[in-house]
Short mmCIF file of C-alpha atoms and ligand atoms in Angstrom, two decimals:
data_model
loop_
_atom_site.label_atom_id
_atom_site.label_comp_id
_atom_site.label_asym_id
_atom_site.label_seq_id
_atom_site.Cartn_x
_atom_site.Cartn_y
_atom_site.Cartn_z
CA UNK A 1 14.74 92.21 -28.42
CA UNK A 2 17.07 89.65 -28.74
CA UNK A 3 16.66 86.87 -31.78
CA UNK A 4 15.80 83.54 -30.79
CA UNK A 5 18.24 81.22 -31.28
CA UNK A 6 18.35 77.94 -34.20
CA UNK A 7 20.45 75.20 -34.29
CA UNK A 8 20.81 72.50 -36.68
CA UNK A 9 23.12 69.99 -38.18
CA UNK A 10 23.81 67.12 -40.51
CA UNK A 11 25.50 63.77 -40.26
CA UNK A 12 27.90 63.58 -43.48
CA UNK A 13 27.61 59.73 -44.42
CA UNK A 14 27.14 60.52 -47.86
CA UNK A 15 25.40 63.00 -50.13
CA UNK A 16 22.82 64.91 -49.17
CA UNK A 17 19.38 64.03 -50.50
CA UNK A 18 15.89 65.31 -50.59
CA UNK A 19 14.51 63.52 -47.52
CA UNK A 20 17.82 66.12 -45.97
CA UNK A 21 16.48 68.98 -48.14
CA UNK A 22 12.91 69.02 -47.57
CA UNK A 23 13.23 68.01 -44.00
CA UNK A 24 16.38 70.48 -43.27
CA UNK A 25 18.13 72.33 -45.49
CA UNK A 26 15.44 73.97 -47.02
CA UNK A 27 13.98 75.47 -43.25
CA UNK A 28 17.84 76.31 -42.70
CA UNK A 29 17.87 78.85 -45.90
CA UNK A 30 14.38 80.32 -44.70
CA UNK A 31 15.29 80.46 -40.99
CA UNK A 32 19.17 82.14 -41.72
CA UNK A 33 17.51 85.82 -42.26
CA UNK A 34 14.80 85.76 -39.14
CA UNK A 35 16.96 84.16 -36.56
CA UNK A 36 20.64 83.88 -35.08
CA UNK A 37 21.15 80.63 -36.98
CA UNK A 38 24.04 77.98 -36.21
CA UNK A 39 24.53 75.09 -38.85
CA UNK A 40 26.86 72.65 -38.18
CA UNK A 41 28.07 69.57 -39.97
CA UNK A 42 27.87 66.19 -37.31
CA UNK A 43 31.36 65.12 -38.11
CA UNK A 44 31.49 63.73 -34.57
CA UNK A 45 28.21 61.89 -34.90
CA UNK A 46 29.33 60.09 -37.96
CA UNK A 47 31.91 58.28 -35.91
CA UNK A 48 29.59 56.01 -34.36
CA UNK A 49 29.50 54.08 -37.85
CA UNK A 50 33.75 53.81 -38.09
CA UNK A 51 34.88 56.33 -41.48
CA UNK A 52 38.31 56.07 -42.11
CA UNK A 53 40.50 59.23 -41.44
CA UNK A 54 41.03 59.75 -44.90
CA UNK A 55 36.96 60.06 -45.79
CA UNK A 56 36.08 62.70 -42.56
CA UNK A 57 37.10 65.89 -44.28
CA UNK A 58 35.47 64.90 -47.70
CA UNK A 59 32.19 63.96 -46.43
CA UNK A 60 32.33 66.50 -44.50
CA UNK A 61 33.25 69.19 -47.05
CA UNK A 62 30.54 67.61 -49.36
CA UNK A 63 27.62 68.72 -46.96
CA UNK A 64 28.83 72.04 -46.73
CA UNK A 65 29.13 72.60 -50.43
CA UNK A 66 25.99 71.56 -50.02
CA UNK A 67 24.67 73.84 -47.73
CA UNK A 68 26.11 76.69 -49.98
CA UNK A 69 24.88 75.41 -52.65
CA UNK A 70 21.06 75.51 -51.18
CA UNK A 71 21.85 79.07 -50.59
CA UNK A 72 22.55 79.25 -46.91
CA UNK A 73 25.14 82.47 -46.63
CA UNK A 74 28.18 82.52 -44.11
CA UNK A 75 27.73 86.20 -43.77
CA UNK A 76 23.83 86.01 -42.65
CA UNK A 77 24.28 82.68 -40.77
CA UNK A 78 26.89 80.91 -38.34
CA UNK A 79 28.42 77.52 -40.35
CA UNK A 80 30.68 75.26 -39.15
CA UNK A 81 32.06 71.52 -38.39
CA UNK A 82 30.92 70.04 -35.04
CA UNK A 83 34.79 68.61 -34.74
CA UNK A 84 35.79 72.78 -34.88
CA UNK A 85 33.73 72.74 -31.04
CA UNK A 86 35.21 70.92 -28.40
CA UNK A 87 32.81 72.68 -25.74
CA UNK A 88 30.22 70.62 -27.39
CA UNK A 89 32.10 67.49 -26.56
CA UNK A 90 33.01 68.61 -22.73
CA UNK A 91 29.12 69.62 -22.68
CA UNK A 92 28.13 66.05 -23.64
CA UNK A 93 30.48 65.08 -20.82
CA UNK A 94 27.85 66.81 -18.39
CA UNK A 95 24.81 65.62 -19.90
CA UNK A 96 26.07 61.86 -20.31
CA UNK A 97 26.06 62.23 -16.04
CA UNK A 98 22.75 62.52 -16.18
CA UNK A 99 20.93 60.01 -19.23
CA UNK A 100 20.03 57.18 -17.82
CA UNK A 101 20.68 53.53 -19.36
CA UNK A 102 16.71 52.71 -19.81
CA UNK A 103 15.91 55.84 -21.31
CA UNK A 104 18.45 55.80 -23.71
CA UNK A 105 18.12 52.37 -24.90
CA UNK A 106 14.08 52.61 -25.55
CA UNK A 107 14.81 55.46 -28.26
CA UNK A 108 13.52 54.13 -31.67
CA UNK A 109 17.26 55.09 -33.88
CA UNK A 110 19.33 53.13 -30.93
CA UNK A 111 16.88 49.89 -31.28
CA UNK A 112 16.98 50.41 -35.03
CA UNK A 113 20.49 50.25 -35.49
CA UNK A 114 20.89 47.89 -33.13
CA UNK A 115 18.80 45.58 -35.18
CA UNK A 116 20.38 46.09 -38.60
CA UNK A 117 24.26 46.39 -36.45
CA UNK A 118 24.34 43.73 -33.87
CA UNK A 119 28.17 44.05 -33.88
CA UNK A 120 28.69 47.54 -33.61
CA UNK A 121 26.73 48.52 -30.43
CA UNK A 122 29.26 51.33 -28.94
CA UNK A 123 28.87 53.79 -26.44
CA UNK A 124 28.46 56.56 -28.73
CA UNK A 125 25.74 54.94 -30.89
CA UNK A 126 23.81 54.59 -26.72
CA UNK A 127 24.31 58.47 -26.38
CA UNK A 128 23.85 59.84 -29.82
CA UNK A 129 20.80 61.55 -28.05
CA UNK A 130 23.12 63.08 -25.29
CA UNK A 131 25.45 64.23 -27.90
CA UNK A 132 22.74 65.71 -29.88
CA UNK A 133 21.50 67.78 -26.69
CA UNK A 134 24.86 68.67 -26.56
CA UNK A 135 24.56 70.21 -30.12
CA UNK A 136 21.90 72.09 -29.64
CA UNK A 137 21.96 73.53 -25.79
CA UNK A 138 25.63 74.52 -26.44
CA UNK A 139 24.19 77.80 -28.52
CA UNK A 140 20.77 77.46 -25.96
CA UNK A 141 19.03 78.03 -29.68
CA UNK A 142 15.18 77.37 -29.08
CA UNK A 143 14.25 76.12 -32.39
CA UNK A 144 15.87 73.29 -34.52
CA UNK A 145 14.50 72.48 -37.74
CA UNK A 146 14.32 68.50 -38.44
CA UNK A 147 12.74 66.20 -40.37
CA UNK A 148 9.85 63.62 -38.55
CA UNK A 149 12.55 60.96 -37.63
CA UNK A 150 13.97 63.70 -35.36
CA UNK A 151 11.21 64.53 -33.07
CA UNK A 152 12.07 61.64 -30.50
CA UNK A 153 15.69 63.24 -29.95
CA UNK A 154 14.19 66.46 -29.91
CA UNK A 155 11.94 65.16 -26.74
CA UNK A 156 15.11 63.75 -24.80
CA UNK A 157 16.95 67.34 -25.48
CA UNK A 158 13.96 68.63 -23.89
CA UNK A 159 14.45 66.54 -21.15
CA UNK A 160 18.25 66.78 -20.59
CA UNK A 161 17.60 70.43 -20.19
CA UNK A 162 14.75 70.43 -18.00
CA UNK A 163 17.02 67.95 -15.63
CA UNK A 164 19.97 70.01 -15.44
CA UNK A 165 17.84 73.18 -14.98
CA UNK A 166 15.88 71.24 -12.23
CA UNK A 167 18.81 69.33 -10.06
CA UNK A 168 20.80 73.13 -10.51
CA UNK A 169 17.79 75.12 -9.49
CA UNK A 170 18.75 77.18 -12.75
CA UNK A 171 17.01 78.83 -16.02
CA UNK A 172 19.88 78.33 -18.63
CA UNK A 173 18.85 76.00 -21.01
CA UNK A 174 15.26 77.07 -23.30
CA UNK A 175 13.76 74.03 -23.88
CA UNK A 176 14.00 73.73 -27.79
CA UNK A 177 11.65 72.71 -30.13
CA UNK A 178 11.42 70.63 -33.42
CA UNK A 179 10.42 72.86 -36.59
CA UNK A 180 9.19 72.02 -39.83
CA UNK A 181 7.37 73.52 -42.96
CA UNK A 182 4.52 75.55 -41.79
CA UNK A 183 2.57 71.94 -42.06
CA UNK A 184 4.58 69.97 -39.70
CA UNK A 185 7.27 67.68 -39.69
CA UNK A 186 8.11 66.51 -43.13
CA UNK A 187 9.02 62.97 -43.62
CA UNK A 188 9.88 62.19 -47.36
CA UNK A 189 9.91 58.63 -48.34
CA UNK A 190 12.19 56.14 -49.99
CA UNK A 191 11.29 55.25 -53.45
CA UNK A 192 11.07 51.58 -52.69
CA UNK A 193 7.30 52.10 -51.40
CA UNK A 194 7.52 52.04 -47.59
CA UNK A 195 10.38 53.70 -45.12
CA UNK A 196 12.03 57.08 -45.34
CA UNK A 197 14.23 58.59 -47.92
CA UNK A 198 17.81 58.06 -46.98
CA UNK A 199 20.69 55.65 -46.57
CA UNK A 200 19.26 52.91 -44.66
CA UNK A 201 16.68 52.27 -47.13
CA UNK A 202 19.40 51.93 -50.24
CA UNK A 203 21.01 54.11 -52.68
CA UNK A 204 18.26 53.09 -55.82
CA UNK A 205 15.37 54.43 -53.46
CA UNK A 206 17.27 57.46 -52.47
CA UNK A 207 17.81 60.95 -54.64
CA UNK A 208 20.80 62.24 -53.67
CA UNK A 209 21.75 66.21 -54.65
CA UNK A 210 24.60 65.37 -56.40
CA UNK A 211 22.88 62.22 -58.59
CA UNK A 212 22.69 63.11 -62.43
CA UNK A 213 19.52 63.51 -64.88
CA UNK A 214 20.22 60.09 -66.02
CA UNK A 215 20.53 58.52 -62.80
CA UNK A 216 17.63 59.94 -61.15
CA UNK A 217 15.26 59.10 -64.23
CA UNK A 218 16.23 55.58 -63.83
CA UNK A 219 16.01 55.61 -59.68
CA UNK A 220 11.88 57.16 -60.34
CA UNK A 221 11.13 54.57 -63.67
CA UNK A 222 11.87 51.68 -61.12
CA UNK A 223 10.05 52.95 -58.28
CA UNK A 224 7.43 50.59 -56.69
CA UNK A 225 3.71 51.27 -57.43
CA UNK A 226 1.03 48.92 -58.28
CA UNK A 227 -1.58 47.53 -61.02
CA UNK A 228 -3.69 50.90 -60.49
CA UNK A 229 -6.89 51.96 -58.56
CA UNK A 230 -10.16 49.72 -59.61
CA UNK A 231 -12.85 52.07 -57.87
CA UNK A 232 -13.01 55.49 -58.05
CA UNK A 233 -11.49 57.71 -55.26
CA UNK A 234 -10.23 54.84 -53.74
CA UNK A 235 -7.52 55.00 -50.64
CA UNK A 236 -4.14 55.11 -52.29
CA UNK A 237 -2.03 52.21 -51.05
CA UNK A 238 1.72 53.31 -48.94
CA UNK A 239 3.73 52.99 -52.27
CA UNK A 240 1.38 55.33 -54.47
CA UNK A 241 1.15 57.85 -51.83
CA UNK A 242 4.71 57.71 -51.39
CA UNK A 243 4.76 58.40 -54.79
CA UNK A 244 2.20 61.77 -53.96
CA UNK A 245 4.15 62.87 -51.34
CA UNK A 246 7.27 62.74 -53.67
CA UNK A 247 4.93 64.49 -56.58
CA UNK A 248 4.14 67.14 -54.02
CA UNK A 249 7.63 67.64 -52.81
CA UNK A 250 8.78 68.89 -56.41
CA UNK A 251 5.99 69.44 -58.60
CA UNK A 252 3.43 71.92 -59.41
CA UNK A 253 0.47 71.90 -57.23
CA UNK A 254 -1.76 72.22 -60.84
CA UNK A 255 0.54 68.57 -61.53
CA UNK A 256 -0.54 67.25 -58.29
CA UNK A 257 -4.35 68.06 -59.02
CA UNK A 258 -4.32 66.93 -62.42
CA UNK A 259 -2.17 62.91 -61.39
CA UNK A 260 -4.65 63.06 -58.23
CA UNK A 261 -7.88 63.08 -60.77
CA UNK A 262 -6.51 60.84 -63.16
CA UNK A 263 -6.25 58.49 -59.80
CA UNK A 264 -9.57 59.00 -58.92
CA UNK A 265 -11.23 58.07 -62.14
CA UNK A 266 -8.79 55.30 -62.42
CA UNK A 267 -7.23 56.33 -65.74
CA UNK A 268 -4.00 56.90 -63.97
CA UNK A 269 -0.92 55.32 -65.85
CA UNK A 270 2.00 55.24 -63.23
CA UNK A 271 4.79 55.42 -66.00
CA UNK A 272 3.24 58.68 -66.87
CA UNK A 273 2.79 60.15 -63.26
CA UNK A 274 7.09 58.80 -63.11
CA UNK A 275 7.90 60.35 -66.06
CA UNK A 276 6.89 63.79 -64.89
CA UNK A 277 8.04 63.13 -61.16
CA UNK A 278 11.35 62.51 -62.79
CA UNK A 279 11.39 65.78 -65.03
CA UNK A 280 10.24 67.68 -62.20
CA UNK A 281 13.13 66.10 -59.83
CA UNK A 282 15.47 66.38 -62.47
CA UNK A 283 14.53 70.33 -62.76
CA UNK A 284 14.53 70.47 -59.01
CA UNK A 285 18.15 69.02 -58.87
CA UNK A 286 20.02 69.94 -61.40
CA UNK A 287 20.90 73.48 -60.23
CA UNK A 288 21.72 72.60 -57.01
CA UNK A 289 23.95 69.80 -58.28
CA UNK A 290 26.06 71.95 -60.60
CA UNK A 291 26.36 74.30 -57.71
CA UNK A 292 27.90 71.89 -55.21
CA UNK A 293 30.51 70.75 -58.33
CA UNK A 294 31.83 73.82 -58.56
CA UNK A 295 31.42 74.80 -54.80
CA UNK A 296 33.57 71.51 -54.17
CA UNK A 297 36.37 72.33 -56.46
CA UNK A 298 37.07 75.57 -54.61
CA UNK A 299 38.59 73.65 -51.17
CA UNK A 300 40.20 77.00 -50.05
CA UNK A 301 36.79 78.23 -50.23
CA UNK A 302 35.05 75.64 -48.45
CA UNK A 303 37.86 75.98 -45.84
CA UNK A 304 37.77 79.53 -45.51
CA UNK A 305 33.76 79.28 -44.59
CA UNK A 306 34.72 76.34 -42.14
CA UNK A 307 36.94 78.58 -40.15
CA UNK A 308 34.59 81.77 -40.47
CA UNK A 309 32.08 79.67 -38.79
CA UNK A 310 34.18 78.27 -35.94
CA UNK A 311 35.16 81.48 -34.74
CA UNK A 312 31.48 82.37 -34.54
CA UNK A 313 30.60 79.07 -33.28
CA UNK A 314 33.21 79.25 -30.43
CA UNK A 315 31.92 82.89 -28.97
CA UNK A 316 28.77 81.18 -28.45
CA UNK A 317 29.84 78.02 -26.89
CA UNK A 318 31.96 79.10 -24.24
CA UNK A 319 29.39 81.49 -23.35
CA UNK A 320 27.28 79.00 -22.43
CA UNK A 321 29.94 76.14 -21.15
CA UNK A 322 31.39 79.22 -18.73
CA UNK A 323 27.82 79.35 -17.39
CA UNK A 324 27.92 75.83 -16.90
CA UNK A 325 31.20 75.18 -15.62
CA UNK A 326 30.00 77.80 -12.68
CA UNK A 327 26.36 76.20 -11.91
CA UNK A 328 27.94 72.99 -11.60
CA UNK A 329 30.15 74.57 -9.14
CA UNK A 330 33.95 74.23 -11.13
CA UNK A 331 36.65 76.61 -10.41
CA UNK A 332 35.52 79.92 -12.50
P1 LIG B 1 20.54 63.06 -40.49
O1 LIG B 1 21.93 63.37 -40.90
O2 LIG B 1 20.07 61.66 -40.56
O3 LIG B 1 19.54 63.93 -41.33
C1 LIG B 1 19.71 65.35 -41.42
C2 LIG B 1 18.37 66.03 -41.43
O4 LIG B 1 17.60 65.55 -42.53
C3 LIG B 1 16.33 65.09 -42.06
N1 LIG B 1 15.92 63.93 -42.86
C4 LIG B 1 14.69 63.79 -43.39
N2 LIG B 1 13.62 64.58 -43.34
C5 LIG B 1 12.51 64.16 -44.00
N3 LIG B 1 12.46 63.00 -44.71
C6 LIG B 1 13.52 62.18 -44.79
N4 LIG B 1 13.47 61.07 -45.50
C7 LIG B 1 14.71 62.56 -44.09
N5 LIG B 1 15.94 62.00 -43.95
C8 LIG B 1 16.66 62.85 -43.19
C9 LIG B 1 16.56 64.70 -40.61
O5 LIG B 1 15.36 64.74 -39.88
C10 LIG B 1 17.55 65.76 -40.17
O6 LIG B 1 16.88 66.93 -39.81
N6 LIG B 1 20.88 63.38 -35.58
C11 LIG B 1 20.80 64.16 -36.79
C12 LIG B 1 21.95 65.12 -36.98
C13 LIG B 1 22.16 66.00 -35.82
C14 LIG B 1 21.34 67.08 -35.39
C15 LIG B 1 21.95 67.58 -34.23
C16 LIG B 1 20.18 67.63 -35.90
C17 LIG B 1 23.19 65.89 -34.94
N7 LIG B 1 23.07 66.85 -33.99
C18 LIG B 1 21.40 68.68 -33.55
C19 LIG B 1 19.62 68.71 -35.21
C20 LIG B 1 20.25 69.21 -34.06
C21 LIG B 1 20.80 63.18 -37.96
O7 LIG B 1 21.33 62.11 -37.89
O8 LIG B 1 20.25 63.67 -39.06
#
């Protein structure tokens, strides 16, 4: 029987971090071996925010030292640069025919960004859902492992497919699904005690992959808590669970226990609950950090993986864009 299909990608504005790893990356090394697995870097998604030419390969190249890094293998699972597939961008041609204004603008990332951006409301920014359809029906891959803040673009996926299928009385798009750890969509959070970990919330509440010991001890020390619990087993406030949630992302589940007790008797001392999140982050990091160093020093390497994965990439994609060149009735 055939595999099912995953599909997945990135946005390189900057490092990779663990809200990326725990939401992502890390279901994109478990997935590579079970499924037929495409991972792709969004290098046309990060246009929406304006990089200049000279910083699209780099950030580009940095998430894919990355994804090597975190162990995913060219040889067990398809990698490559969104920019390498053109079908994807004639596919989000199609699918753009058929999102509507309304539905795009209610999605929760468009009214975000329009908030913090009022200048720099374009076109793509509107149809960063369509585009992400786009992504994901060009390989007609089923499941797509995301973090929380994905689920809404998952939905409208779901939806572009359905509509095509419907209006072309045809069965070619699977309607895909978000995946996370076997608990559910992960959402890490930002160290600054509410939000999620990533850029929007600021570098100093964000761990990024490639951030030294040094860095990341100071980034924990100064993360936001409070005066401490004055009952016992009291509800922990947003900031000290975010705090948890971090603890639980990296740490021991005998650490977890043992902080979680002290909180409950209120003999917790946050600077020693930090100190270990830190050394545990720290431990957590470090590895992968030296990893993507040396990974990003080898650029024939890196470029040699990039054009593995397009050839890949590309037997897939115009399998599926023939298919949908013919249902929507174009010259074969
Ligand atoms: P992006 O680049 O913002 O994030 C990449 C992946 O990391 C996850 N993530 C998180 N998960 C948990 N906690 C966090 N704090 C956190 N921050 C980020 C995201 O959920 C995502 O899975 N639109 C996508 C990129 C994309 C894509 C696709 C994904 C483009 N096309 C097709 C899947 C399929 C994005 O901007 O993710």
């Amino acid at each position: 029987m055939a595999k099912d299909i995953v599909c997945s990608g990135v946005r390189p504005t900057g490092n990779l971090h663990l809200g990326n790893y725990f939401g992502a990356l890390r279901n994109f090394v478990r997935m590579q071996d079970e499924y037929d697995c495409y991972f792709f870097v969004a290098d046309y998604h990060s246009l929406t925010t304006h990089p200049t030419p000279g910083s699209i390969y780099n950030d580009a190249s940095a998430i894919l030292a990355a994804y090597l890094a975190a162990g995913l293998d060219p040889e067990r699972c398809t990698i490559y640069l969104q920019s390498d597939l053109p079908e994807t961008a004639e596919l989000y041609l199609f699918l753009n025919m058929n999102a509507y204004l309304g539905e795009l603008e209610r999605v929760t990332s468009f009214k975000d960004k329009v908030r913090q951006n009022p200048n720099n409301v374009n076109a793509g920014l509107l149809t960063y859902p369509t585009l992400m359809a786009a992504d994901i029906l060009i390989h007609r891959a089923t499941r797509v492992p995301v973090g929380k803040d994905q689920e809404q673009h998952l939905e409208m996926t779901r939806t572009y497919a359905q509509r095509f299928n419907t209006m072309y009385g045809s069965e070619l798009f699977p309607l895909p699904q978000a995946v996370g750890s076997p608990a559910g969509l992960v959402k890490i959070p930002a160290l600054n005690g509410s939000g999620k970990m990533g850029k929007s919330e600021g570098e100093a509440s964000t761990i990024f992959l490639t951030d030294e010991p040094s860095v990341i001890r100071k980034k924990v020390m100064k993360a936001k808590s409070d005066s401490g619990p004055t009952e016992p087993n009291q509800k922990k406030p947003e900031e000290i669970e975010n705090l948890f949630a971090l603890l639980r992302a990296v740490s021991t589940e005998e650490t977890v226990r043992h902080f979680d007790e002290l909180y409950n008797n209120c003999t917790i001392r946050y600077g020693d609950l930090k100190k270990q999140l830190a050394d545990d982050m720290v431990a957590f990091v470090e590895p992968l950090r030296q990893r993507i160093v040396e990974l990003r020093a080898d650029s024939e390497g890196l470029r040699r993986v990039m054009d593995m994965g397009r050839e890949k990439a590309h037997e897939s994609a115009k399998r599926t864009l023939d298919e949908v060149r013919r249902i929507i009735g174009y010259r074969h």
